């Protein structure tokens, strides 16, 4: 009978692990606070994106503001030839926005400060770590006057 190796779980302090490759400092704050949407952007290094790639690129380079990117995307979806996947994604964002307007935000968006080497557009102070869909849902609410 062959003896199977057992997987071992290492003791890792996951709070000290930074997914961007830097070790988190113990003095960093994890407090909840309100930050204006205008100074937050999706992290360009995140592989999963909500916006179509061309709009994400324009947003990243400061050529589009978030509401303009959403307007362009919405107009694109009204034209013939829009993919069912893009229509579904926008529908899900609208549903999430509606849920947030009724129930509030249950899981906050987490952000990190923009570093000098990030080359963020002017005025952007934070990049999203988790919660890009919630971020875009808040923009839908704001554009609709419901935030």
PDB file of C-alpha atoms in Angstrom:
ATOM      1  CA  UNK A   1       0.000   0.000   0.000  1.00  0.00           C
ATOM      2  CA  UNK A   2       1.384   3.367  -1.077  1.00  0.00           C
ATOM      3  CA  UNK A   3       1.430   6.047   1.563  1.00  0.00           C
ATOM      4  CA  UNK A   4      -0.118   9.318   0.352  1.00  0.00           C
ATOM      5  CA  UNK A   5       1.455  12.610   1.160  1.00  0.00           C
ATOM      6  CA  UNK A   6      -0.716  14.903   3.181  1.00  0.00           C
ATOM      7  CA  UNK A   7      -0.996  18.525   2.267  1.00  0.00           C
ATOM      8  CA  UNK A   8       0.218  20.813   4.997  1.00  0.00           C
ATOM      9  CA  UNK A   9      -1.109  24.268   5.620  1.00  0.00           C
ATOM     10  CA  UNK A  10       1.556  26.811   6.392  1.00  0.00           C
ATOM     11  CA  UNK A  11       0.985  29.445   9.003  1.00  0.00           C
ATOM     12  CA  UNK A  12       0.750  32.592   6.896  1.00  0.00           C
ATOM     13  CA  UNK A  13      -0.264  35.989   8.165  1.00  0.00           C
ATOM     14  CA  UNK A  14      -2.473  36.856   5.182  1.00  0.00           C
ATOM     15  CA  UNK A  15      -3.076  40.359   6.515  1.00  0.00           C
ATOM     16  CA  UNK A  16       0.623  41.076   5.968  1.00  0.00           C
ATOM     17  CA  UNK A  17       0.627  39.794   2.377  1.00  0.00           C
ATOM     18  CA  UNK A  18       0.289  42.437  -0.320  1.00  0.00           C
ATOM     19  CA  UNK A  19      -0.959  41.108  -3.640  1.00  0.00           C
ATOM     20  CA  UNK A  20       1.121  43.737  -5.403  1.00  0.00           C
ATOM     21  CA  UNK A  21       4.391  42.279  -4.169  1.00  0.00           C
ATOM     22  CA  UNK A  22       5.198  44.620  -1.320  1.00  0.00           C
ATOM     23  CA  UNK A  23       4.977  43.558   2.319  1.00  0.00           C
ATOM     24  CA  UNK A  24       2.211  45.416   4.074  1.00  0.00           C
ATOM     25  CA  UNK A  25       3.329  47.471   7.018  1.00  0.00           C
ATOM     26  CA  UNK A  26       1.701  46.782  10.359  1.00  0.00           C
ATOM     27  CA  UNK A  27       0.861  50.480  10.801  1.00  0.00           C
ATOM     28  CA  UNK A  28      -1.263  50.666   7.643  1.00  0.00           C
ATOM     29  CA  UNK A  29      -4.846  51.552   8.403  1.00  0.00           C
ATOM     30  CA  UNK A  30      -7.806  49.348   7.610  1.00  0.00           C
ATOM     31  CA  UNK A  31     -10.380  51.904   8.665  1.00  0.00           C
ATOM     32  CA  UNK A  32     -13.583  52.504   6.754  1.00  0.00           C
ATOM     33  CA  UNK A  33     -13.980  55.948   5.282  1.00  0.00           C
ATOM     34  CA  UNK A  34     -15.833  57.599   2.434  1.00  0.00           C
ATOM     35  CA  UNK A  35     -13.696  58.545  -0.544  1.00  0.00           C
ATOM     36  CA  UNK A  36     -15.087  60.491  -3.524  1.00  0.00           C
ATOM     37  CA  UNK A  37     -15.552  58.290  -6.596  1.00  0.00           C
ATOM     38  CA  UNK A  38     -13.786  60.898  -8.711  1.00  0.00           C
ATOM     39  CA  UNK A  39     -10.380  60.152  -7.158  1.00  0.00           C
ATOM     40  CA  UNK A  40     -10.654  56.345  -7.483  1.00  0.00           C
ATOM     41  CA  UNK A  41      -9.950  54.277 -10.597  1.00  0.00           C
ATOM     42  CA  UNK A  42      -9.792  50.573 -11.404  1.00  0.00           C
ATOM     43  CA  UNK A  43      -6.251  49.234 -11.074  1.00  0.00           C
ATOM     44  CA  UNK A  44      -4.838  48.906 -14.612  1.00  0.00           C
ATOM     45  CA  UNK A  45      -2.779  45.891 -13.498  1.00  0.00           C
ATOM     46  CA  UNK A  46      -5.850  43.882 -12.496  1.00  0.00           C
ATOM     47  CA  UNK A  47      -6.485  41.158 -15.076  1.00  0.00           C
ATOM     48  CA  UNK A  48     -10.278  41.156 -14.619  1.00  0.00           C
ATOM     49  CA  UNK A  49     -11.958  44.251 -15.988  1.00  0.00           C
ATOM     50  CA  UNK A  50     -15.536  45.345 -16.337  1.00  0.00           C
ATOM     51  CA  UNK A  51     -15.176  47.938 -19.108  1.00  0.00           C
ATOM     52  CA  UNK A  52     -14.440  46.940 -22.702  1.00  0.00           C
ATOM     53  CA  UNK A  53     -10.676  47.100 -23.277  1.00  0.00           C
ATOM     54  CA  UNK A  54     -10.652  50.207 -25.490  1.00  0.00           C
ATOM     55  CA  UNK A  55     -12.661  52.205 -22.939  1.00  0.00           C
ATOM     56  CA  UNK A  56     -10.493  50.888 -20.093  1.00  0.00           C
ATOM     57  CA  UNK A  57      -7.391  52.111 -21.954  1.00  0.00           C
ATOM     58  CA  UNK A  58      -8.869  55.585 -22.456  1.00  0.00           C
ATOM     59  CA  UNK A  59      -9.847  55.723 -18.779  1.00  0.00           C
ATOM     60  CA  UNK A  60      -6.365  54.586 -17.730  1.00  0.00           C
ATOM     61  CA  UNK A  61      -4.692  57.344 -19.767  1.00  0.00           C
ATOM     62  CA  UNK A  62      -7.035  60.059 -18.508  1.00  0.00           C
ATOM     63  CA  UNK A  63      -8.733  60.491 -21.901  1.00  0.00           C
ATOM     64  CA  UNK A  64     -12.141  59.577 -20.446  1.00  0.00           C
ATOM     65  CA  UNK A  65     -13.714  60.199 -17.059  1.00  0.00           C
ATOM     66  CA  UNK A  66     -15.634  57.260 -15.532  1.00  0.00           C
ATOM     67  CA  UNK A  67     -19.130  58.622 -16.355  1.00  0.00           C
ATOM     68  CA  UNK A  68     -18.054  59.289 -19.955  1.00  0.00           C
ATOM     69  CA  UNK A  69     -16.752  55.725 -20.249  1.00  0.00           C
ATOM     70  CA  UNK A  70     -20.076  54.365 -18.978  1.00  0.00           C
ATOM     71  CA  UNK A  71     -22.058  56.609 -21.366  1.00  0.00           C
ATOM     72  CA  UNK A  72     -19.976  55.410 -24.309  1.00  0.00           C
ATOM     73  CA  UNK A  73     -20.463  51.798 -23.250  1.00  0.00           C
ATOM     74  CA  UNK A  74     -24.233  52.275 -22.858  1.00  0.00           C
ATOM     75  CA  UNK A  75     -24.497  53.908 -26.306  1.00  0.00           C
ATOM     76  CA  UNK A  76     -22.487  51.062 -27.797  1.00  0.00           C
ATOM     77  CA  UNK A  77     -24.901  48.529 -26.290  1.00  0.00           C
ATOM     78  CA  UNK A  78     -27.858  50.257 -27.957  1.00  0.00           C
ATOM     79  CA  UNK A  79     -26.305  49.799 -31.391  1.00  0.00           C
ATOM     80  CA  UNK A  80     -26.748  46.704 -33.501  1.00  0.00           C
ATOM     81  CA  UNK A  81     -24.030  44.123 -33.060  1.00  0.00           C
ATOM     82  CA  UNK A  82     -23.479  44.554 -29.318  1.00  0.00           C
ATOM     83  CA  UNK A  83     -22.456  41.241 -27.802  1.00  0.00           C
ATOM     84  CA  UNK A  84     -24.880  39.417 -25.500  1.00  0.00           C
ATOM     85  CA  UNK A  85     -22.061  39.183 -22.939  1.00  0.00           C
ATOM     86  CA  UNK A  86     -21.623  42.974 -22.820  1.00  0.00           C
ATOM     87  CA  UNK A  87     -25.394  43.461 -22.544  1.00  0.00           C
ATOM     88  CA  UNK A  88     -25.528  40.913 -19.723  1.00  0.00           C
ATOM     89  CA  UNK A  89     -22.630  42.629 -17.905  1.00  0.00           C
ATOM     90  CA  UNK A  90     -24.343  46.028 -18.068  1.00  0.00           C
ATOM     91  CA  UNK A  91     -27.634  44.463 -16.933  1.00  0.00           C
ATOM     92  CA  UNK A  92     -25.895  42.900 -13.940  1.00  0.00           C
ATOM     93  CA  UNK A  93     -24.283  46.252 -13.082  1.00  0.00           C
ATOM     94  CA  UNK A  94     -27.705  47.914 -13.214  1.00  0.00           C
ATOM     95  CA  UNK A  95     -29.112  45.199 -10.915  1.00  0.00           C
ATOM     96  CA  UNK A  96     -26.223  45.674  -8.487  1.00  0.00           C
ATOM     97  CA  UNK A  97     -26.771  49.447  -8.537  1.00  0.00           C
ATOM     98  CA  UNK A  98     -30.460  48.913  -7.763  1.00  0.00           C
ATOM     99  CA  UNK A  99     -29.588  46.544  -4.909  1.00  0.00           C
ATOM    100  CA  UNK A 100     -27.128  49.073  -3.457  1.00  0.00           C
ATOM    101  CA  UNK A 101     -29.741  51.836  -3.696  1.00  0.00           C
ATOM    102  CA  UNK A 102     -32.214  49.683  -1.743  1.00  0.00           C
ATOM    103  CA  UNK A 103     -29.925  47.971   0.771  1.00  0.00           C
ATOM    104  CA  UNK A 104     -26.777  50.066   0.912  1.00  0.00           C
ATOM    105  CA  UNK A 105     -23.277  48.804   0.315  1.00  0.00           C
ATOM    106  CA  UNK A 106     -22.725  45.648   2.344  1.00  0.00           C
ATOM    107  CA  UNK A 107     -19.122  44.931   1.327  1.00  0.00           C
ATOM    108  CA  UNK A 108     -17.054  48.091   0.957  1.00  0.00           C
ATOM    109  CA  UNK A 109     -14.755  48.716  -1.978  1.00  0.00           C
ATOM    110  CA  UNK A 110     -11.129  48.315  -0.934  1.00  0.00           C
ATOM    111  CA  UNK A 111      -8.515  50.638  -2.362  1.00  0.00           C
ATOM    112  CA  UNK A 112      -4.822  51.332  -2.142  1.00  0.00           C
ATOM    113  CA  UNK A 113      -3.053  54.643  -2.503  1.00  0.00           C
ATOM    114  CA  UNK A 114      -1.582  55.376  -5.909  1.00  0.00           C
ATOM    115  CA  UNK A 115       2.219  55.272  -5.889  1.00  0.00           C
ATOM    116  CA  UNK A 116       4.487  57.559  -7.915  1.00  0.00           C
ATOM    117  CA  UNK A 117       5.484  54.708 -10.226  1.00  0.00           C
ATOM    118  CA  UNK A 118       1.805  54.009 -11.052  1.00  0.00           C
ATOM    119  CA  UNK A 119       1.521  56.958 -13.474  1.00  0.00           C
ATOM    120  CA  UNK A 120      -2.160  57.513 -12.665  1.00  0.00           C
ATOM    121  CA  UNK A 121      -4.173  60.260 -14.398  1.00  0.00           C
ATOM    122  CA  UNK A 122      -4.131  63.654 -12.626  1.00  0.00           C
ATOM    123  CA  UNK A 123      -6.393  63.788  -9.587  1.00  0.00           C
ATOM    124  CA  UNK A 124      -6.506  60.019  -9.075  1.00  0.00           C
ATOM    125  CA  UNK A 125      -5.366  59.104  -5.558  1.00  0.00           C
ATOM    126  CA  UNK A 126      -6.542  55.487  -5.201  1.00  0.00           C
ATOM    127  CA  UNK A 127      -6.676  52.266  -7.206  1.00  0.00           C
ATOM    128  CA  UNK A 128      -9.300  49.607  -6.540  1.00  0.00           C
ATOM    129  CA  UNK A 129      -8.045  46.401  -4.931  1.00  0.00           C
ATOM    130  CA  UNK A 130     -11.455  44.712  -4.671  1.00  0.00           C
ATOM    131  CA  UNK A 131     -14.900  45.849  -5.748  1.00  0.00           C
ATOM    132  CA  UNK A 132     -14.674  47.123  -9.322  1.00  0.00           C
ATOM    133  CA  UNK A 133     -18.265  46.042 -10.048  1.00  0.00           C
ATOM    134  CA  UNK A 134     -19.459  47.915  -6.934  1.00  0.00           C
ATOM    135  CA  UNK A 135     -17.450  50.959  -8.072  1.00  0.00           C
ATOM    136  CA  UNK A 136     -19.145  50.998 -11.492  1.00  0.00           C
ATOM    137  CA  UNK A 137     -22.561  50.375  -9.885  1.00  0.00           C
ATOM    138  CA  UNK A 138     -22.001  53.473  -7.740  1.00  0.00           C
ATOM    139  CA  UNK A 139     -21.182  55.460 -10.867  1.00  0.00           C
ATOM    140  CA  UNK A 140     -24.466  54.287 -12.416  1.00  0.00           C
ATOM    141  CA  UNK A 141     -26.283  55.493  -9.291  1.00  0.00           C
ATOM    142  CA  UNK A 142     -24.451  58.815  -9.307  1.00  0.00           C
ATOM    143  CA  UNK A 143     -25.190  59.372 -13.005  1.00  0.00           C
ATOM    144  CA  UNK A 144     -28.841  58.593 -12.279  1.00  0.00           C
ATOM    145  CA  UNK A 145     -28.918  61.047  -9.366  1.00  0.00           C
ATOM    146  CA  UNK A 146     -29.508  58.272  -6.818  1.00  0.00           C
ATOM    147  CA  UNK A 147     -26.240  58.312  -4.898  1.00  0.00           C
TER     148      UNK A 147
END
